[in-house]
XYZ file of C-alpha atoms in Angstrom:
628
model
C 41.157 -63.455 -57.925
C 39.632 -65.249 -55.342
C 37.612 -68.607 -55.342
C 34.635 -69.464 -53.493
C 33.652 -72.142 -51.207
C 37.673 -72.881 -49.667
C 39.521 -73.341 -52.733
C 42.440 -71.660 -52.009
C 43.656 -69.764 -55.212
C 47.623 -70.690 -54.293
C 46.140 -74.250 -54.118
C 44.209 -74.170 -57.161
C 46.913 -71.968 -58.983
C 49.897 -75.175 -58.299
C 47.293 -78.145 -59.471
C 46.540 -76.685 -62.638
C 50.135 -75.858 -63.390
C 51.224 -79.312 -62.292
C 48.732 -80.772 -64.390
C 50.004 -78.941 -67.143
C 53.773 -80.337 -65.916
C 54.761 -76.684 -64.928
C 54.263 -76.209 -61.576
C 57.084 -74.183 -59.932
C 59.031 -75.528 -57.480
C 62.019 -74.830 -55.609
C 65.044 -75.364 -57.121
C 67.494 -78.024 -54.938
C 70.746 -76.841 -56.051
C 73.742 -77.715 -54.665
C 73.610 -74.106 -53.624
C 70.390 -74.841 -51.323
C 66.869 -74.046 -51.701
C 65.674 -70.537 -53.131
C 62.562 -68.630 -54.033
C 61.050 -69.538 -56.983
C 59.978 -66.539 -58.977
C 56.865 -66.550 -61.739
C 54.961 -64.215 -63.614
C 56.483 -61.316 -61.310
C 55.806 -62.205 -57.922
C 57.229 -65.210 -55.678
C 55.943 -68.763 -55.791
C 53.754 -71.482 -53.169
C 57.380 -73.983 -54.020
C 57.240 -73.939 -49.908
C 55.258 -76.706 -47.636
C 52.645 -74.738 -44.900
C 52.077 -77.994 -42.972
C 55.502 -78.814 -41.853
C 56.582 -75.091 -41.206
C 58.955 -74.612 -38.196
C 56.758 -72.983 -35.195
C 58.754 -71.199 -32.919
C 57.448 -68.874 -29.706
C 60.416 -67.000 -28.006
C 60.679 -64.972 -26.037
C 63.278 -61.766 -25.531
C 64.613 -59.327 -22.510
C 63.191 -55.856 -23.004
C 64.890 -52.679 -22.673
C 61.857 -51.389 -20.456
C 60.076 -52.036 -16.921
C 55.989 -51.096 -17.513
C 54.737 -52.895 -14.982
C 57.731 -51.337 -12.277
C 57.833 -54.873 -10.785
C 62.281 -54.204 -10.918
C 62.940 -56.143 -13.809
C 62.634 -56.315 -17.769
C 59.598 -56.949 -19.785
C 59.514 -60.537 -21.506
C 58.188 -59.732 -25.140
C 56.767 -63.114 -26.477
C 56.402 -63.680 -30.126
C 54.890 -67.197 -32.261
C 57.299 -67.540 -35.361
C 56.648 -69.482 -38.515
C 58.685 -70.157 -41.522
C 59.613 -72.940 -44.636
C 61.352 -75.818 -43.527
C 63.693 -74.748 -46.016
C 64.796 -72.447 -43.614
C 67.082 -75.269 -41.626
C 68.733 -75.950 -44.946
C 70.113 -72.348 -45.679
C 66.988 -70.944 -47.582
C 67.459 -67.162 -45.892
C 64.415 -65.777 -45.562
C 62.585 -62.372 -45.210
C 60.130 -61.600 -42.045
C 56.688 -60.646 -42.230
C 55.399 -59.061 -38.112
C 52.048 -58.110 -36.806
C 52.497 -56.551 -33.831
C 49.105 -56.620 -31.965
C 47.643 -55.572 -28.348
C 45.094 -58.164 -29.239
C 45.638 -61.262 -29.487
C 43.890 -63.319 -26.623
C 41.119 -60.379 -26.020
C 39.471 -58.267 -28.816
C 41.512 -60.845 -31.321
C 41.849 -59.615 -34.862
C 40.308 -59.460 -38.747
C 36.208 -59.386 -39.568
C 36.006 -63.009 -37.882
C 37.574 -62.089 -34.975
C 40.742 -65.106 -35.118
C 42.614 -65.214 -31.609
C 45.899 -67.645 -31.333
C 45.636 -70.660 -30.147
C 47.362 -73.259 -28.284
C 44.902 -76.370 -29.087
C 47.155 -79.251 -27.825
C 48.806 -77.352 -25.272
C 52.636 -77.992 -26.507
C 53.375 -73.850 -26.422
C 53.088 -73.190 -29.789
C 50.144 -71.779 -32.020
C 47.881 -74.087 -33.979
C 46.273 -70.834 -34.846
C 47.281 -68.547 -36.709
C 44.684 -65.444 -36.879
C 44.233 -63.846 -40.658
C 45.741 -65.004 -43.807
C 49.463 -63.942 -43.316
C 50.668 -67.070 -42.752
C 49.205 -69.833 -44.650
C 50.150 -66.980 -47.671
C 53.672 -65.847 -47.143
C 55.447 -68.644 -45.374
C 55.100 -70.856 -48.517
C 55.882 -67.893 -50.815
C 59.546 -67.788 -48.760
C 58.593 -65.393 -46.170
C 58.530 -66.081 -42.237
C 55.646 -63.946 -39.732
C 55.997 -63.018 -36.665
C 53.460 -62.677 -34.632
C 53.911 -60.667 -31.797
C 52.025 -59.692 -28.455
C 53.005 -56.485 -27.497
C 53.811 -55.437 -23.946
C 51.268 -57.192 -21.175
C 49.559 -58.678 -23.622
C 49.005 -62.532 -24.001
C 52.387 -64.427 -24.192
C 54.432 -61.153 -22.721
C 55.153 -59.609 -19.345
C 54.531 -55.795 -18.256
C 51.719 -53.895 -18.360
C 50.112 -52.174 -21.591
C 50.730 -48.094 -22.494
C 48.738 -47.677 -24.521
C 50.763 -46.086 -27.282
C 53.864 -44.800 -24.643
C 56.765 -45.759 -25.552
C 56.716 -49.628 -23.647
C 54.070 -50.379 -26.323
C 55.750 -48.097 -29.291
C 59.574 -50.140 -28.309
C 58.090 -53.925 -28.043
C 58.512 -54.848 -31.510
C 61.883 -52.998 -32.060
C 62.907 -55.873 -30.289
C 61.761 -58.716 -32.474
C 63.611 -56.978 -35.067
C 66.874 -56.104 -32.857
C 67.030 -59.764 -31.945
C 67.145 -60.627 -35.608
C 69.663 -59.055 -36.594
C 71.637 -59.866 -34.082
C 71.529 -56.848 -32.022
C 69.448 -59.027 -28.956
C 68.664 -61.999 -27.292
C 65.690 -64.471 -28.094
C 65.178 -68.064 -25.908
C 62.493 -71.267 -26.024
C 60.146 -71.598 -23.423
C 63.929 -73.748 -22.005
C 65.697 -71.094 -21.941
C 67.658 -71.883 -24.589
C 69.180 -68.831 -26.609
C 67.627 -68.880 -30.674
C 69.034 -67.143 -33.123
C 67.729 -66.368 -36.240
C 70.615 -67.390 -38.748
C 68.064 -68.308 -41.379
C 67.385 -64.293 -41.944
C 68.217 -62.817 -44.872
C 67.746 -58.957 -43.173
C 64.980 -57.517 -44.213
C 61.436 -57.091 -42.194
C 58.347 -55.560 -43.180
C 55.415 -54.748 -40.606
C 51.496 -54.709 -40.910
C 48.728 -54.388 -38.772
C 45.188 -53.317 -38.583
C 44.393 -49.961 -35.926
C 46.366 -50.224 -32.659
C 48.936 -52.602 -34.937
C 49.454 -49.997 -37.404
C 49.993 -47.808 -34.587
C 52.745 -49.880 -34.043
C 54.447 -50.660 -37.268
C 54.517 -46.960 -37.733
C 56.142 -46.764 -33.870
C 58.822 -48.602 -34.869
C 59.741 -47.432 -37.968
C 59.755 -44.016 -36.480
C 62.648 -44.349 -34.393
C 64.599 -45.632 -37.398
C 65.637 -49.145 -36.147
C 67.889 -50.746 -38.331
C 66.566 -54.218 -40.506
C 63.217 -53.294 -40.640
C 62.589 -52.184 -44.846
C 59.335 -51.552 -44.727
C 55.439 -50.739 -43.362
C 51.785 -51.472 -44.042
C 50.265 -49.337 -41.669
C 46.314 -49.829 -41.943
C 43.763 -47.103 -39.935
C 46.256 -46.502 -37.791
C 46.521 -43.580 -35.088
C 49.329 -41.689 -35.954
C 48.884 -38.759 -33.144
C 47.458 -40.546 -30.200
C 46.367 -36.601 -28.973
C 43.944 -36.365 -32.715
C 42.187 -40.279 -31.513
C 41.184 -38.719 -28.030
C 41.300 -34.921 -28.821
C 40.609 -32.251 -31.309
C 42.099 -28.944 -31.701
C 41.294 -28.749 -27.570
C 37.774 -30.421 -26.750
C 37.583 -34.082 -25.329
C 36.407 -36.543 -28.973
C 37.379 -39.438 -25.512
C 37.262 -39.007 -22.381
C 36.861 -40.343 -19.173
C 40.217 -41.230 -18.967
C 40.063 -43.462 -22.829
C 44.074 -44.475 -22.914
C 43.380 -46.182 -19.499
C 40.617 -47.602 -20.678
C 41.698 -49.387 -23.243
C 44.534 -50.636 -22.049
C 42.420 -52.129 -20.201
C 40.519 -53.854 -22.854
C 44.253 -55.536 -24.188
C 45.287 -56.875 -20.557
C 44.229 -60.686 -20.145
C 41.055 -60.633 -17.814
C 43.910 -62.952 -14.999
C 46.426 -59.873 -15.122
C 44.247 -56.385 -15.185
C 44.268 -56.210 -11.214
C 47.663 -56.808 -11.055
C 47.724 -53.881 -13.826
C 45.695 -51.642 -12.472
C 48.254 -48.827 -10.440
C 49.337 -48.538 -14.614
C 46.407 -47.428 -16.265
C 45.220 -45.056 -12.798
C 48.590 -43.673 -13.650
C 48.109 -42.872 -17.166
C 44.675 -41.396 -16.499
C 45.948 -39.152 -13.329
C 47.939 -38.045 -16.344
C 45.719 -37.722 -19.502
C 44.380 -34.866 -18.857
C 41.277 -34.751 -19.653
C 40.207 -32.052 -16.930
C 41.543 -29.533 -20.173
C 42.011 -31.393 -22.877
C 45.173 -29.117 -23.944
C 48.882 -30.730 -25.371
C 51.122 -31.784 -23.106
C 54.235 -34.176 -22.692
C 51.787 -37.101 -22.549
C 50.461 -37.350 -25.729
C 54.717 -36.099 -26.972
C 55.355 -40.105 -26.814
C 52.018 -40.464 -27.906
C 53.070 -38.619 -31.744
C 54.258 -40.102 -34.430
C 54.357 -37.741 -37.227
C 57.142 -35.284 -35.807
C 59.709 -38.552 -35.435
C 58.725 -40.069 -39.797
C 62.283 -37.607 -40.141
C 64.395 -41.016 -38.725
C 63.017 -43.434 -40.844
C 64.522 -45.153 -43.634
C 61.482 -47.512 -44.207
C 59.175 -47.258 -46.926
C 55.096 -46.968 -46.500
C 52.299 -48.524 -48.262
C 49.400 -46.835 -46.245
C 46.049 -47.737 -45.890
C 42.934 -45.408 -44.592
C 39.008 -45.474 -45.223
C 38.252 -41.527 -45.550
C 35.117 -42.272 -43.394
C 36.501 -44.092 -40.600
C 35.017 -42.306 -37.709
C 36.897 -44.702 -35.225
C 40.523 -43.663 -36.728
C 39.536 -40.082 -37.792
C 41.642 -39.380 -41.694
C 43.611 -37.063 -40.295
C 45.584 -39.955 -38.659
C 46.541 -40.560 -42.412
C 47.143 -37.050 -43.942
C 49.349 -35.831 -41.654
C 51.762 -38.816 -41.421
C 51.311 -38.622 -45.080
C 52.165 -34.645 -45.640
C 54.880 -35.542 -43.029
C 56.075 -38.465 -44.964
C 56.214 -36.116 -48.204
C 58.650 -34.063 -46.626
C 61.245 -35.963 -45.919
C 60.762 -38.475 -49.007
C 59.910 -41.292 -48.079
C 58.945 -44.052 -50.444
C 55.149 -44.526 -50.111
C 51.944 -45.501 -51.171
C 48.815 -44.840 -50.669
C 45.354 -46.549 -51.251
C 41.801 -44.733 -49.624
C 38.694 -46.230 -49.022
C 34.911 -44.979 -49.114
C 34.697 -47.059 -45.975
C 35.110 -46.353 -42.694
C 37.512 -48.500 -40.046
C 37.385 -51.531 -42.280
C 40.658 -53.825 -43.691
C 41.090 -53.696 -47.417
C 41.230 -57.452 -47.253
C 37.101 -57.084 -46.563
C 36.785 -53.948 -49.249
C 39.043 -54.616 -52.501
C 40.006 -58.035 -51.051
C 41.889 -59.834 -54.564
C 43.478 -56.355 -55.350
C 45.139 -55.624 -51.964
C 46.472 -59.135 -52.090
C 48.174 -58.735 -54.960
C 49.752 -55.449 -54.107
C 50.996 -57.220 -50.833
C 52.291 -59.137 -52.320
C 53.748 -57.255 -54.734
C 55.012 -54.743 -51.953
C 56.783 -57.443 -50.275
C 58.083 -59.137 -52.991
C 59.636 -55.690 -54.622
C 61.379 -54.497 -51.014
C 62.082 -57.333 -48.804
C 63.184 -59.468 -51.693
C 64.437 -57.714 -53.904
C 62.187 -58.506 -57.232
C 61.719 -56.537 -59.783
C 58.660 -56.331 -60.631
C 57.624 -52.353 -61.050
C 55.371 -51.367 -58.247
C 56.826 -48.258 -57.486
C 56.799 -47.378 -60.458
C 52.766 -47.223 -60.993
C 50.642 -44.435 -59.602
C 51.329 -43.597 -55.930
C 47.273 -42.729 -55.171
C 44.313 -45.990 -55.112
C 41.393 -44.102 -54.418
C 38.065 -44.890 -54.355
C 35.693 -42.963 -55.793
C 31.687 -45.052 -54.972
C 31.134 -48.392 -54.147
C 34.035 -50.559 -56.229
C 34.900 -47.558 -58.045
C 38.382 -46.704 -58.091
C 40.572 -44.384 -59.223
C 44.396 -43.864 -59.684
C 46.355 -40.942 -59.519
C 50.177 -39.391 -59.001
C 49.566 -38.485 -55.181
C 47.046 -37.201 -53.168
C 46.041 -34.768 -52.615
C 45.516 -35.083 -56.028
C 47.863 -32.382 -58.151
C 46.461 -29.560 -58.925
C 44.032 -28.480 -55.782
C 45.011 -25.091 -54.527
C 43.467 -24.032 -51.757
C 40.474 -21.672 -52.587
C 38.179 -18.923 -50.389
C 34.446 -19.376 -49.618
C 33.050 -16.490 -48.309
C 30.309 -17.192 -45.330
C 27.020 -14.967 -46.944
C 24.269 -13.704 -44.689
C 20.694 -15.039 -45.223
C 17.600 -13.477 -45.585
C 14.921 -15.663 -44.503
C 16.719 -19.051 -44.198
C 20.091 -20.313 -45.195
C 23.344 -18.143 -45.858
C 25.151 -18.677 -49.263
C 28.685 -19.612 -49.979
C 30.652 -17.566 -52.994
C 34.129 -17.013 -53.424
C 34.510 -12.975 -53.171
C 32.967 -11.290 -48.936
C 29.885 -9.849 -48.479
C 29.996 -6.480 -49.382
C 28.708 -4.595 -46.808
C 29.604 -6.108 -42.608
C 27.342 -8.551 -41.546
C 26.454 -10.220 -38.582
C 25.399 -14.054 -37.729
C 24.381 -14.952 -34.382
C 23.296 -18.489 -32.779
C 23.511 -20.140 -28.800
C 25.231 -22.585 -28.210
C 23.478 -26.237 -27.552
C 25.059 -29.158 -25.650
C 22.712 -31.124 -27.031
C 22.140 -30.121 -30.320
C 22.244 -33.942 -32.084
C 24.260 -33.965 -35.633
C 20.766 -34.257 -37.606
C 19.071 -32.079 -36.310
C 22.469 -29.122 -37.406
C 22.217 -31.072 -40.934
C 18.920 -31.388 -42.000
C 16.645 -28.882 -42.988
C 19.137 -26.390 -43.755
C 16.935 -23.215 -44.959
C 15.490 -23.764 -42.040
C 16.515 -20.131 -39.374
C 17.163 -22.600 -36.423
C 18.839 -20.968 -32.975
C 21.602 -23.215 -32.119
C 23.777 -23.396 -35.176
C 24.006 -21.012 -38.657
C 23.193 -22.743 -41.864
C 25.619 -21.402 -45.376
C 24.308 -22.813 -49.039
C 25.427 -22.881 -52.418
C 23.653 -22.525 -55.063
C 22.945 -25.367 -57.249
C 26.518 -26.497 -58.694
C 26.839 -26.226 -62.896
C 29.669 -28.729 -63.011
C 31.228 -30.898 -60.471
C 33.176 -29.295 -57.730
C 36.181 -31.439 -56.367
C 37.936 -31.154 -52.691
C 41.262 -33.169 -52.211
C 43.670 -32.032 -48.873
C 42.515 -31.035 -45.244
C 39.406 -27.680 -45.963
C 39.825 -25.288 -42.747
C 37.463 -23.142 -41.265
C 38.437 -19.675 -40.450
C 35.657 -17.493 -38.381
C 35.949 -14.298 -36.806
C 33.419 -14.308 -33.396
C 32.109 -13.257 -30.406
C 31.069 -15.167 -27.124
C 29.385 -13.779 -24.467
C 30.937 -16.702 -22.170
C 34.796 -16.562 -21.306
C 34.600 -20.186 -22.935
C 33.442 -21.977 -26.029
C 33.252 -24.678 -28.177
C 33.069 -24.275 -32.098
C 31.882 -27.147 -34.650
C 31.494 -26.925 -38.612
C 30.410 -29.554 -40.977
C 30.465 -29.574 -45.107
C 27.895 -31.490 -46.674
C 26.211 -31.909 -50.010
C 22.809 -31.513 -50.165
C 21.795 -34.246 -53.358
C 20.592 -37.210 -53.892
C 22.792 -40.072 -54.455
C 23.812 -43.248 -54.321
C 26.701 -43.174 -51.593
C 28.819 -45.918 -49.494
C 27.036 -46.583 -46.388
C 29.635 -46.461 -43.553
C 28.127 -44.778 -40.550
C 25.679 -48.180 -40.958
C 26.546 -51.651 -39.388
C 29.753 -52.737 -41.244
C 30.838 -49.062 -42.061
C 30.028 -50.018 -45.413
C 30.690 -53.621 -46.290
C 28.328 -56.807 -45.599
C 29.544 -60.313 -44.690
C 29.004 -62.952 -46.338
C 28.504 -66.652 -45.597
C 30.640 -68.265 -48.407
C 34.112 -68.207 -47.934
C 37.236 -67.667 -50.403
C 41.230 -69.527 -49.803
C 44.443 -67.595 -49.350
C 47.253 -69.913 -48.762
C 47.276 -72.682 -48.078
C 46.370 -74.950 -44.970
C 46.958 -76.852 -41.794
C 44.143 -78.878 -40.370
C 43.964 -76.727 -37.208
C 44.366 -73.566 -39.563
C 43.426 -72.941 -42.666
C 43.413 -68.805 -45.258
C 39.870 -69.237 -45.861
C 37.603 -66.290 -44.981
C 33.771 -64.644 -45.671
C 33.338 -62.456 -48.302
C 32.057 -59.218 -48.338
C 30.238 -56.883 -50.391
C 30.045 -52.744 -50.271
C 26.768 -51.613 -48.458
C 25.277 -48.541 -50.334
C 22.439 -46.410 -49.499
C 20.695 -43.555 -51.605
C 20.925 -40.288 -49.609
C 19.706 -36.571 -49.860
C 22.604 -36.022 -48.201
C 26.049 -36.848 -47.049
C 28.210 -35.366 -44.520
C 31.227 -34.910 -46.128
C 33.845 -33.399 -43.471
C 34.110 -32.332 -40.023
C 35.785 -30.266 -37.571
C 35.340 -28.718 -34.276
C 37.939 -26.670 -31.914
C 38.142 -25.678 -28.116
C 37.924 -21.145 -28.535
C 40.257 -21.319 -25.342
C 42.651 -23.123 -27.416
C 42.469 -20.584 -30.467
C 46.604 -19.982 -30.536
C 48.077 -22.834 -29.186
C 46.894 -26.629 -28.567
C 48.909 -26.510 -24.933
C 47.498 -23.350 -22.964
C 44.054 -22.286 -22.947
C 43.386 -18.630 -22.855
C 40.088 -17.545 -21.643
C 37.551 -15.068 -23.616
C 37.220 -11.684 -22.786
C 33.255 -11.302 -23.158
C 31.853 -9.215 -26.343
C 35.954 -9.503 -28.007
C 35.960 -10.665 -31.490
C 38.940 -13.775 -32.122
C 40.098 -15.279 -35.374
C 39.455 -19.344 -34.656
C 40.922 -20.953 -37.775
C 40.591 -24.989 -37.871
C 40.979 -27.521 -39.825
C 38.217 -30.267 -40.740
C 38.461 -33.435 -41.369
C 41.087 -34.212 -44.858
C 38.821 -35.913 -47.798
C 38.773 -36.433 -51.079
C 35.852 -35.552 -52.465
C 33.229 -34.627 -55.986
C 30.528 -32.189 -55.549
C 28.132 -33.221 -58.738
C 26.694 -31.237 -60.457
C 23.112 -29.703 -59.276
C 24.771 -30.781 -55.571
C 24.473 -27.782 -53.482
C 27.554 -26.966 -50.979
C 26.369 -27.240 -47.085
C 27.828 -25.037 -44.369
C 27.051 -26.006 -41.008
C 28.190 -23.740 -37.654
C 28.120 -25.104 -34.547
C 29.237 -24.188 -31.130
C 29.023 -27.491 -29.375
C 29.354 -30.870 -30.735
C 28.228 -33.766 -29.147
C 28.002 -36.292 -31.372
C 31.939 -35.422 -32.303
C 33.045 -34.921 -28.704
C 32.603 -36.284 -25.143
C 33.100 -33.017 -23.834
C 29.786 -30.299 -24.452
C 30.603 -26.842 -23.777
C 28.591 -26.650 -20.503
C 28.272 -22.243 -20.790
C 25.864 -21.631 -23.705
C 27.464 -18.389 -24.724
C 25.570 -16.798 -27.518
C 27.660 -16.446 -30.170
C 28.489 -13.489 -33.176
C 29.922 -14.081 -36.393
C 31.383 -12.045 -38.453
C 30.298 -12.816 -41.653
C 32.277 -10.148 -43.868
C 35.765 -11.986 -42.267
C 34.860 -15.794 -42.209
C 35.147 -18.841 -44.491
C 35.664 -22.347 -45.163
C 39.314 -22.863 -47.579
C 38.414 -25.416 -49.580
C 41.049 -27.665 -51.562
C 40.015 -27.379 -54.983
C 40.950 -29.375 -57.540
C 41.808 -26.721 -60.263
C 41.652 -23.504 -57.239
C 39.314 -20.964 -58.001
C 38.557 -21.399 -61.809
C 37.638 -24.440 -61.535
C 35.235 -23.205 -58.187
C 34.246 -20.477 -60.106
C 32.964 -23.083 -63.380
C 30.752 -24.591 -60.999
C 28.991 -22.271 -60.205
C 29.963 -20.491 -56.846
């Protein structure tokens, strides 16, 4: 558990054990220093203040800024002093583009060289404070074009994706690193195993490195990272983040003094990103990790917020499904928050899990972590469950058909309507999400609403819902959107409020050892909850012209009916008894998309052939028992 007010857990434990005459310590035998394992985990028997600190530089295999020179990748390294006397240790690496711009963690910590000697005095995050004393080396690597690395960022293109691989190769004797004086430095202290960790962009770099299959990368811990960059800025042919977002992000992570220099690289990305159509091209192919999962040899501890509206949940789900298909060793955490690090969501359990995970995969400690349930899932604020897998075993895709209404909303049932019926609405490019969702029993011209009867038993969905519409339009193009809503009053994690589900407190707790310039102490957090009459459970969009493929747009024939099938974002959600399921069908969805359609099409939906397919735990019998 974390101890408030800067009393570090590891420090306090060591003091108490020492007072009892039982403090663990490194073995000073003739064969040299070694880690100490007690109570199934490595112990903090090595110093932090005296740890060896280095800044090293590697010639890469690429030239991102096209200056005729290979880019140089810089990284900062900290390792126990005992590694100079024969101790062999693994590496934990966080490769990031953010160390000198956006910075890291809930408190936005940047790298800092306070005395100008070329070595870090302030190391972001707690990994160094906690793991170096336990017999690990920590590397914080500057992605290409950021901080001390040369070149220009390319927003998850190959140059970004291969940055960390350079350090893995060096650790395993396949690349050359030099210090600031130009002297060659070797990793003769390395035990041959490395892990990578990181949130958001850092998480994507961990996955990008893993899918290269590079030898020596043993495990990765991606936290809320994009896995398909197309899905980060597009969805089924619709642009969700436009105005050359990939170039804008590259500008954000570039040091201000280099932004003008890197402008040609950004301009080339903006010209190639296809904002005009939203179609999938080769530009996005190199920014895809899911299809490269068969190359992986590293295990994965994956974390994602189910309500993350920055890196949406389909990033974790597509990657997770691919991991399962390829029998990759894996575990998964799913929380109710938005884009929040588990260190700020479930801190003590996360640090303990991370400690045991790295001990097992990097030090070979037999702690049984891979024998435990594969999935940890937050059902409500700070209420966690464990499951054998995800989606939850026993889920089955269950068809729920759209039913015609008379004066208000239509219905939802497990069988189609007996007679053909049509629902009609007109696209509105300005309709707000609240207007779409609120007052579902009121007929509105720019949406269709469908409501179930109040449920008579819990209904649990786990996986990726899909919407299947049979529809026509009076224009050659339109968009479609669908929203699954829980209409029922309840207290839920307030993931759409400030903090995305957490409140940052003024008290601190500490995780690891300290130096005069760096401590492992961080502000504590608490869950932010709110009571509301409804919850937007999940949503999805598509461009009707991409109904056959996200690679090719095919115009509609006016008045002709087509089948439109598109996924909603994955979810794991329990609708409670007395609540009602709601399905909202719209065209443009401006709060999900930067590309509202301009045709204002009139749309006809054939209800008898239209449905939502829900991944119901227990399948159709469970849905029937709940009153659908």
